[in-house]
PDB file of C-alpha atoms in Angstrom:
ATOM      1  CA  UNK A   1      -4.007  -0.661 -18.399  1.00 58.00           C
ATOM      2  CA  UNK A   2      -5.054  -1.164 -14.797  1.00 60.00           C
ATOM      3  CA  UNK A   3      -8.188  -3.104 -14.053  1.00 64.00           C
ATOM      4  CA  UNK A   4     -11.314  -1.060 -13.337  1.00 82.00           C
ATOM      5  CA  UNK A   5     -11.170  -2.060  -9.675  1.00 80.00           C
ATOM      6  CA  UNK A   6      -8.404   0.523  -9.094  1.00 80.00           C
ATOM      7  CA  UNK A   7     -10.543   3.308 -10.533  1.00 86.00           C
ATOM      8  CA  UNK A   8     -13.491   2.207  -8.380  1.00 88.00           C
ATOM      9  CA  UNK A   9     -11.259   2.143  -5.305  1.00 85.00           C
ATOM     10  CA  UNK A  10     -10.040   5.682  -6.036  1.00 87.00           C
ATOM     11  CA  UNK A  11     -13.635   6.887  -6.560  1.00 92.00           C
ATOM     12  CA  UNK A  12     -14.623   5.334  -3.220  1.00 91.00           C
ATOM     13  CA  UNK A  13     -11.669   7.010  -1.481  1.00 90.00           C
ATOM     14  CA  UNK A  14     -12.510  10.391  -3.032  1.00 93.00           C
ATOM     15  CA  UNK A  15     -16.115  10.058  -1.862  1.00 95.00           C
ATOM     16  CA  UNK A  16     -15.040   9.217   1.698  1.00 93.00           C
ATOM     17  CA  UNK A  17     -12.582  12.103   1.788  1.00 93.00           C
ATOM     18  CA  UNK A  18     -15.067  14.633   0.384  1.00 95.00           C
ATOM     19  CA  UNK A  19     -17.691  13.532   2.930  1.00 96.00           C
ATOM     20  CA  UNK A  20     -15.206  14.028   5.757  1.00 94.00           C
ATOM     21  CA  UNK A  21     -15.447  10.411   6.929  1.00 93.00           C
ATOM     22  CA  UNK A  22     -11.797   9.783   6.050  1.00 89.00           C
ATOM     23  CA  UNK A  23      -8.905  12.252   6.016  1.00 89.00           C
ATOM     24  CA  UNK A  24      -6.835  12.529   2.838  1.00 84.00           C
ATOM     25  CA  UNK A  25      -3.846  11.281   4.866  1.00 84.00           C
ATOM     26  CA  UNK A  26      -5.476   7.974   5.868  1.00 85.00           C
ATOM     27  CA  UNK A  27      -5.201   6.233   2.518  1.00 86.00           C
ATOM     28  CA  UNK A  28      -2.125   6.460   0.319  1.00 83.00           C
ATOM     29  CA  UNK A  29      -2.493   4.479  -2.918  1.00 84.00           C
ATOM     30  CA  UNK A  30       0.660   3.752  -4.891  1.00 82.00           C
ATOM     31  CA  UNK A  31       0.258   2.883  -8.583  1.00 85.00           C
ATOM     32  CA  UNK A  32       3.832   1.494  -8.619  1.00 90.00           C
ATOM     33  CA  UNK A  33       5.418  -1.849  -7.800  1.00 92.00           C
ATOM     34  CA  UNK A  34       5.203  -2.941  -4.181  1.00 93.00           C
ATOM     35  CA  UNK A  35       8.987  -2.886  -3.819  1.00 94.00           C
ATOM     36  CA  UNK A  36       9.171   0.703  -5.079  1.00 95.00           C
ATOM     37  CA  UNK A  37       6.354   1.737  -2.722  1.00 94.00           C
ATOM     38  CA  UNK A  38       8.002   0.064   0.284  1.00 96.00           C
ATOM     39  CA  UNK A  39      11.331   1.723  -0.409  1.00 96.00           C
ATOM     40  CA  UNK A  40       9.676   5.147  -0.827  1.00 96.00           C
ATOM     41  CA  UNK A  41       7.720   4.761   2.425  1.00 95.00           C
ATOM     42  CA  UNK A  42      10.929   3.770   4.199  1.00 97.00           C
ATOM     43  CA  UNK A  43      12.846   6.755   2.822  1.00 97.00           C
ATOM     44  CA  UNK A  44      10.066   9.124   3.897  1.00 96.00           C
ATOM     45  CA  UNK A  45       9.834   7.587   7.386  1.00 96.00           C
ATOM     46  CA  UNK A  46       6.277   6.283   7.132  1.00 93.00           C
ATOM     47  CA  UNK A  47       5.111   3.583   9.567  1.00 95.00           C
ATOM     48  CA  UNK A  48       1.581   2.686   8.479  1.00 93.00           C
ATOM     49  CA  UNK A  49      -0.967   0.997  10.727  1.00 93.00           C
ATOM     50  CA  UNK A  50      -2.164  -1.151   7.825  1.00 92.00           C
ATOM     51  CA  UNK A  51      -0.841  -2.138   4.404  1.00 93.00           C
ATOM     52  CA  UNK A  52      -2.738  -3.899   1.637  1.00 90.00           C
ATOM     53  CA  UNK A  53      -0.125  -5.588  -0.542  1.00 90.00           C
ATOM     54  CA  UNK A  54      -1.006  -6.425  -4.125  1.00 87.00           C
ATOM     55  CA  UNK A  55       1.821  -8.901  -4.499  1.00 87.00           C
ATOM     56  CA  UNK A  56       3.789  -9.802  -7.601  1.00 85.00           C
ATOM     57  CA  UNK A  57       2.889 -13.459  -6.916  1.00 85.00           C
ATOM     58  CA  UNK A  58       6.430 -14.685  -7.541  1.00 86.00           C
ATOM     59  CA  UNK A  59       7.916 -16.699  -4.653  1.00 86.00           C
ATOM     60  CA  UNK A  60      11.133 -14.759  -4.075  1.00 92.00           C
ATOM     61  CA  UNK A  61       9.656 -11.377  -4.982  1.00 92.00           C
ATOM     62  CA  UNK A  62       6.614 -11.878  -2.756  1.00 92.00           C
ATOM     63  CA  UNK A  63       8.889 -12.782   0.165  1.00 93.00           C
ATOM     64  CA  UNK A  64      10.913  -9.594  -0.408  1.00 95.00           C
ATOM     65  CA  UNK A  65       7.719  -7.503  -0.584  1.00 95.00           C
ATOM     66  CA  UNK A  66       6.445  -9.010   2.666  1.00 95.00           C
ATOM     67  CA  UNK A  67       9.771  -8.435   4.420  1.00 96.00           C
ATOM     68  CA  UNK A  68      10.017  -4.817   3.247  1.00 96.00           C
ATOM     69  CA  UNK A  69       6.489  -3.935   4.341  1.00 96.00           C
ATOM     70  CA  UNK A  70       6.655  -5.873   7.603  1.00 96.00           C
ATOM     71  CA  UNK A  71       9.574  -3.775   8.826  1.00 96.00           C
ATOM     72  CA  UNK A  72       7.646  -0.585   7.996  1.00 96.00           C
ATOM     73  CA  UNK A  73       4.521  -1.368  10.004  1.00 96.00           C
ATOM     74  CA  UNK A  74       3.730   0.553  13.160  1.00 96.00           C
ATOM     75  CA  UNK A  75       3.711  -1.647  16.292  1.00 96.00           C
ATOM     76  CA  UNK A  76       0.632  -3.849  16.120  1.00 96.00           C
ATOM     77  CA  UNK A  77       0.210  -2.997  12.419  1.00 95.00           C
ATOM     78  CA  UNK A  78      -1.642  -5.162   9.936  1.00 95.00           C
ATOM     79  CA  UNK A  79      -0.231  -6.486   6.661  1.00 96.00           C
ATOM     80  CA  UNK A  80      -2.722  -8.114   4.310  1.00 92.00           C
ATOM     81  CA  UNK A  81      -3.219  -8.571   0.599  1.00 87.00           C
ATOM     82  CA  UNK A  82      -3.806 -10.931  -2.270  1.00 81.00           C
TER      83      UNK A  82
END
């Protein structure tokens, strides 16, 4: 089971979208591994302005995640995470 923080995040996003302060296209949560998400975004041609990466916290896997997302970013994009 996912931690409750994910559910709170989704509730916050829904509230922002329903209030019109954020468009439904501004935030795209992926409840999958970071590598799967990066590959999907690449296949669909997405170039996000910002990515929050919830890393696997394994040295080689984290490096791969960072590399995959870095190449997806729009020019001047921001990659951050835990």
